[in-house]
C-alpha positions as CSV (number, residue, x, y, z in Angstrom):
1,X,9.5,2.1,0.1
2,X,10.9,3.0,3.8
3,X,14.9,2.0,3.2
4,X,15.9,4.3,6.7
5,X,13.4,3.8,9.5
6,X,14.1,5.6,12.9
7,X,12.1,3.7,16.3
8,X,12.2,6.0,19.1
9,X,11.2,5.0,22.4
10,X,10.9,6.5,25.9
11,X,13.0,4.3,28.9
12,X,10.0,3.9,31.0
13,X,8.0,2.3,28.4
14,X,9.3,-0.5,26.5
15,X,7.1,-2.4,24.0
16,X,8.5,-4.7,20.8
17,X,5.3,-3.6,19.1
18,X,6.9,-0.5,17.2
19,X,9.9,-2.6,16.0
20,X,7.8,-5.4,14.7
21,X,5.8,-3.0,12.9
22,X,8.5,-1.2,11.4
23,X,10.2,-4.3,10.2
24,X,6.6,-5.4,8.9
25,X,6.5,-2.2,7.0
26,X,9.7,-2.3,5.5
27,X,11.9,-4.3,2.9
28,X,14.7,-6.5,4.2
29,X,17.2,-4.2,2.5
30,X,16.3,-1.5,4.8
31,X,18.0,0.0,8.2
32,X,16.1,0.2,11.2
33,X,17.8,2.4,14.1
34,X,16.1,2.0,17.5
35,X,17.1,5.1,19.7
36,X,15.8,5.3,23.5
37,X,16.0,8.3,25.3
38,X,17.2,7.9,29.2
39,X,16.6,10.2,32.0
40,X,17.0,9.8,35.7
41,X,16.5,13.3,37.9
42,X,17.0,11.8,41.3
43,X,20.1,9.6,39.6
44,X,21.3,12.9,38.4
45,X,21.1,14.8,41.6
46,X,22.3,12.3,44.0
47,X,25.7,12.6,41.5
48,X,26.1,16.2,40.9
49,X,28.5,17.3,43.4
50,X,31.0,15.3,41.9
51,X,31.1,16.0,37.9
52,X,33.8,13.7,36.7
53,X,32.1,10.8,38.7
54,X,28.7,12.0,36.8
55,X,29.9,11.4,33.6
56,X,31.2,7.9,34.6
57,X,28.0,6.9,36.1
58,X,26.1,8.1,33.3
59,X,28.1,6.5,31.0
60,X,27.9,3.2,32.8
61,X,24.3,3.5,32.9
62,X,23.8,4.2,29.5
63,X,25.9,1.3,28.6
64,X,23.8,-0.8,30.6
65,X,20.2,0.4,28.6
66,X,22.4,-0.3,25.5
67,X,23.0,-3.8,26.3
68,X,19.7,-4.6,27.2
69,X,18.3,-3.0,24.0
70,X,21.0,-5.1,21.8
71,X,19.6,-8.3,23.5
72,X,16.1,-6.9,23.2
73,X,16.6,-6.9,19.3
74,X,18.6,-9.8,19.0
75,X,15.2,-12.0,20.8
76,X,13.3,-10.4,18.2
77,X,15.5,-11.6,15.2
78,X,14.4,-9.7,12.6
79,X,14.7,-10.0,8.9
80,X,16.3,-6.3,8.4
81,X,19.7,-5.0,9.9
82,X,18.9,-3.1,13.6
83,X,21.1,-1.1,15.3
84,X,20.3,0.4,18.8
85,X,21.1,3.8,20.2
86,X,20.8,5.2,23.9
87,X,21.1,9.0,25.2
88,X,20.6,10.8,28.3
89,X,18.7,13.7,28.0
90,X,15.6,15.1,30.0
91,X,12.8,15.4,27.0
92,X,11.8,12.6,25.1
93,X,10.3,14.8,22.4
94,X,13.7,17.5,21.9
95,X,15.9,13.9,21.9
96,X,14.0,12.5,19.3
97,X,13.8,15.9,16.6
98,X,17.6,15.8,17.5
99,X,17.8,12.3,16.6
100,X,15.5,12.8,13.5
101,X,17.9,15.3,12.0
102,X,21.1,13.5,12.9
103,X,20.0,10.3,11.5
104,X,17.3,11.8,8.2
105,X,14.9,8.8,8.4
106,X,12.4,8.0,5.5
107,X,10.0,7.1,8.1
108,X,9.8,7.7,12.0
109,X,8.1,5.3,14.4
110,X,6.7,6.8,17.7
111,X,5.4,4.6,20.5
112,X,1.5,5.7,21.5
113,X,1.2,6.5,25.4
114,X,-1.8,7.4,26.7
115,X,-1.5,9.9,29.5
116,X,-5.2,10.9,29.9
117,X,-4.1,14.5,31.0
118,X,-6.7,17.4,30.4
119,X,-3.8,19.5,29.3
120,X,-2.7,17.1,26.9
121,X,-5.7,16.6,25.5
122,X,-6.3,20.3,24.9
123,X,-2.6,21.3,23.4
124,X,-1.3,18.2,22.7
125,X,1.4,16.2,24.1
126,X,4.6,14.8,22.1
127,X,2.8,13.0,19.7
128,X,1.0,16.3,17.9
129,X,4.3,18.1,18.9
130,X,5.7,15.3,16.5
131,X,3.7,15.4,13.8
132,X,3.7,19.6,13.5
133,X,7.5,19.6,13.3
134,X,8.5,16.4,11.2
135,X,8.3,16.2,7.5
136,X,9.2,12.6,7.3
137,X,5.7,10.2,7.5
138,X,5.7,9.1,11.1
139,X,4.0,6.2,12.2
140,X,2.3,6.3,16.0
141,X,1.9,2.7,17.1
142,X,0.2,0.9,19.9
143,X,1.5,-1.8,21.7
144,X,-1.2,-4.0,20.7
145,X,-0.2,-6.4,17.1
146,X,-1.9,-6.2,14.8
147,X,-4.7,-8.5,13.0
148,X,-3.0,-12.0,10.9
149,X,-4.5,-10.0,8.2
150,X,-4.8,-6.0,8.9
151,X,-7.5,-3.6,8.3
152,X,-5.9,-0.3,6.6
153,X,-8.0,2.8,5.9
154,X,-6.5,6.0,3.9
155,X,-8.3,9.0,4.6
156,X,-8.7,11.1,1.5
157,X,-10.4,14.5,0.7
158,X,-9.8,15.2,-3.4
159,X,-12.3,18.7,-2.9
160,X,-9.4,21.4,-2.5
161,X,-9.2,25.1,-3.3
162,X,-5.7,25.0,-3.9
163,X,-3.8,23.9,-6.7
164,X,-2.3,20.6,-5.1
165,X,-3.9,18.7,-8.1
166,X,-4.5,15.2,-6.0
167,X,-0.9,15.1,-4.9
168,X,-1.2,14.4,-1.7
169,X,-4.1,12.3,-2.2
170,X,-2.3,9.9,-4.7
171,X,0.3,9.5,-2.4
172,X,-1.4,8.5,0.2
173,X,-3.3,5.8,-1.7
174,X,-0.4,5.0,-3.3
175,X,1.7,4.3,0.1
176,X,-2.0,2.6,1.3
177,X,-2.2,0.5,-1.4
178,X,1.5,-1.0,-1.2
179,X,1.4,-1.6,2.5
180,X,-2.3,-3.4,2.1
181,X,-0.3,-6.0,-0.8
182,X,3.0,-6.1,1.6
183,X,0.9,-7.0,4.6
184,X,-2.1,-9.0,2.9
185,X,-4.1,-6.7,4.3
186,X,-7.9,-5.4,3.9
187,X,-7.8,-2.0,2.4
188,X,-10.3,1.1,3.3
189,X,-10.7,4.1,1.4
190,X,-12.3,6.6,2.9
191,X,-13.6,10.0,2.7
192,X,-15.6,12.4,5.2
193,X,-17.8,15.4,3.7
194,X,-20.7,17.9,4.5
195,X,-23.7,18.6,2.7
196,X,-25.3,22.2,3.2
197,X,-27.8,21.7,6.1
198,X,-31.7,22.7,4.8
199,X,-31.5,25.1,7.3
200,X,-29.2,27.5,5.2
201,X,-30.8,26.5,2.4
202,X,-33.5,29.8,1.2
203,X,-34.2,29.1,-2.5
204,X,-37.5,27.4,-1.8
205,X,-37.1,25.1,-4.9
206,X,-34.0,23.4,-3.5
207,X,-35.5,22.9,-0.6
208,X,-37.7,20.9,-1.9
209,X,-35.3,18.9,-3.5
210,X,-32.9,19.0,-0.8
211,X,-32.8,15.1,-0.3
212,X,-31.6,14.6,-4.1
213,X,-29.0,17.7,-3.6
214,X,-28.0,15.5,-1.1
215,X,-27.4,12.5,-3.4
216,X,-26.1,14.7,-6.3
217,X,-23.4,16.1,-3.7
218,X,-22.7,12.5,-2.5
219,X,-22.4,11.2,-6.2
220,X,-20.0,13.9,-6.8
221,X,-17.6,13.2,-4.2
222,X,-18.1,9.2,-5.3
223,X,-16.8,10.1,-8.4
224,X,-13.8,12.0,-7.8
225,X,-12.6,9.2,-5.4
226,X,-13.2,6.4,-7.7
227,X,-11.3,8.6,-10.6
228,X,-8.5,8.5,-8.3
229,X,-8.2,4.9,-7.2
230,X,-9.1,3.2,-10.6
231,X,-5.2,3.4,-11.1
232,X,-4.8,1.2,-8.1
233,X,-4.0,-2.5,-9.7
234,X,-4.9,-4.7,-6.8
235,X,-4.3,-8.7,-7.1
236,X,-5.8,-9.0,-3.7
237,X,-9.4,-7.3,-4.8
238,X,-10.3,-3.8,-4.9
239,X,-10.3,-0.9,-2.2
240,X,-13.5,-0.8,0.2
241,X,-14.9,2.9,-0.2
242,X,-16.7,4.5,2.2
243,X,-18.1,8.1,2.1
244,X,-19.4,9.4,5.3
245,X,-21.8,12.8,5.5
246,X,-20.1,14.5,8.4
247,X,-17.3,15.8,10.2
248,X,-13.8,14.3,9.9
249,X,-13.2,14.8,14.2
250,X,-16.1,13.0,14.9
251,X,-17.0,10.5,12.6
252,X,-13.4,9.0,10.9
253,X,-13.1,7.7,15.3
254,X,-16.5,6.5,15.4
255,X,-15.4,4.6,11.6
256,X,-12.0,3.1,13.4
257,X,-13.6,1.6,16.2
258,X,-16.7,-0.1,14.2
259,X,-14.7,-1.6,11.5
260,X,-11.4,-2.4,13.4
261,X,-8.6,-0.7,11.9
262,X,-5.2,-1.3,12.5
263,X,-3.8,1.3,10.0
264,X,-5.3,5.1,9.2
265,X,-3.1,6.9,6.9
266,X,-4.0,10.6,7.3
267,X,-2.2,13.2,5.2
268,X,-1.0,16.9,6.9
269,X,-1.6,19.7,4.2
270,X,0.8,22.2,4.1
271,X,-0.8,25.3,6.0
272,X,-0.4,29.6,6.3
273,X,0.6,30.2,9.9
274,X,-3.2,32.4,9.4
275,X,-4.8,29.3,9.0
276,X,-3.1,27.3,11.6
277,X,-3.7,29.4,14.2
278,X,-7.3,30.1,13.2
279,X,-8.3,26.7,12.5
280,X,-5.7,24.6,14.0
281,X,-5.3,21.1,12.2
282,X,-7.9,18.4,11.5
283,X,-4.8,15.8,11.7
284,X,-3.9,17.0,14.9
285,X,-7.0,17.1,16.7
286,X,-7.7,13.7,15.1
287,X,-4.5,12.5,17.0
288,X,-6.2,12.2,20.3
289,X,-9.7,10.7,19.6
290,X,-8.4,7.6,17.6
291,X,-7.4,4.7,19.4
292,X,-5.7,3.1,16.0
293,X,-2.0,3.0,14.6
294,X,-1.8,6.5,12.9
295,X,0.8,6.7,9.8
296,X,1.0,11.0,9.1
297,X,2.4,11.7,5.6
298,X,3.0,15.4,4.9
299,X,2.6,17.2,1.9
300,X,5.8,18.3,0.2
């Protein structure tokens, strides 16, 4: 599925987890590149007065993180063909776009780094930064493995007012089912909604019945989803659904934790700059209250 897979990594935080993943997620056919941003200020500094014994420091130093990366792989021996690549440069995040466009990856792998920073968690830090300028699915992974036999969930929402006709939604099962065979692997489907709350609700009739508009709204959404993985031809059993009366930012974390999941698989709808600004993205916001891997897939 993933034939050119781009790991990127920061030099202060090193962790075989991404690479392993990657090469879990991938045929043995494929390329995996592993590029590592390095950056030094004081380093820098302490050899600026002298420029053309900057550049051969830098060089030597980069060489060095090269080396070490090389023999980091080559411990890991894994089944596809890996090359490493180093670069200076001062963000992590404008290295990595750089390197995305240079190198055109099916799929990009991003390490997770918690930095607990009130600012980051109310803008965003590199990883939603990531996700809002990519096109290519990225994958944010923790260092932790995962299970002998992984727990995938693919969030889904087939109730549109566009004209997208599922697409976005068969893809992303499609891409969930395949990993759940490649990786024997328990699959999830599942799908977040709101009911109209009684308060709003005037008719006095429905009112009444506002416990079996409830179930008639619920039965709805059951069906729509089952209409769209009945295609799914699954040796290993069928998909566990799940539909959830609530909001997506609250209760798809609460889901993660409770059933241990490895894997979500979240799709990015396409967006009016209106609407992005004035309702920002569910997929980001997500970004920062689940603990789990996180694959994105945009719609194209």
């Amino acid at each position: 599925m993933f034939q050119r897979v781009l790991v990127t990594s920061e030099e202060s935080h090193y962790s075989p987890q991404p690479l392993l993943k990657a090469s879990a997620l991938c045929a043995e056919s494929s390329h995996i590149e592993w590029f590592q941003s390095v950056y030094n200020a004081a380093f820098e500094t302490a050899t600026a007065e002298d420029q053309p014994s900057q550049e051969d420091a830098l060089a030597l130093y980069v060489t060095h993180r090269l080396n070490q990366a090389e023999r980091h792989i080559e411990e890991l021996d894994l089944p596809q063909d890996v090359a490493a690549d180093i670069r200076w440069h001062p963000s992590f995040l404008k290295a990595a776009l750089e390197e995305s466009d240079r190198y055109q990856p099916d799929l990009m792998v991003v390490p997770r780094v918690r930095k607990h920073d009130l600012l980051d968690w109310l803008i965003g830090g590199d990883e939603q930064e990531l996700v809002r300028r990519l096109h290519e699915p990225v994958l944010l992974a923790n260092d932790q493995p995962w299970q002998a036999h992984p727990r995938i969930a693919v969030a889904i929402d087939p109730f549109h007012l566009d004209s997208r006709n599922h697409r976005l939604e068969k893809q992303l099962l499609e891409v969930a089912d395949h990993f759940a065979q490649r990786l024997s692997a328990e699959l999830h489907v599942v799908h977040c909604f709101q009911t109209l709350p009684q308060s709003v609700i005037y008719d006095e009739h429905l009112a009444e019945d506002f416990e079996s508009l409830q179930k008639q709204v619920g039965e709805e959404h059951r069906q729509r989803i089952e209409s769209l993985i009945e295609p799914l031809n699954r040796p290993l059993g069928s998909p566990l659904l799940k539909l959830i009366v609530g909001d997506a930012d609250e209760k798809l974390p609460e889901f993660c934790q409770q059933e241990k999941i490895d894997l979500l698989i979240l799709g990015a709808p396409e967006k009016g700059w209106v609407e992005r600004f004035l309702m920002g993205s569910t997929t980001a916001r997500l970004l920062n209250r689940i603990e789990s891997d996180i694959l994105v897939i945009h719609d194209q």
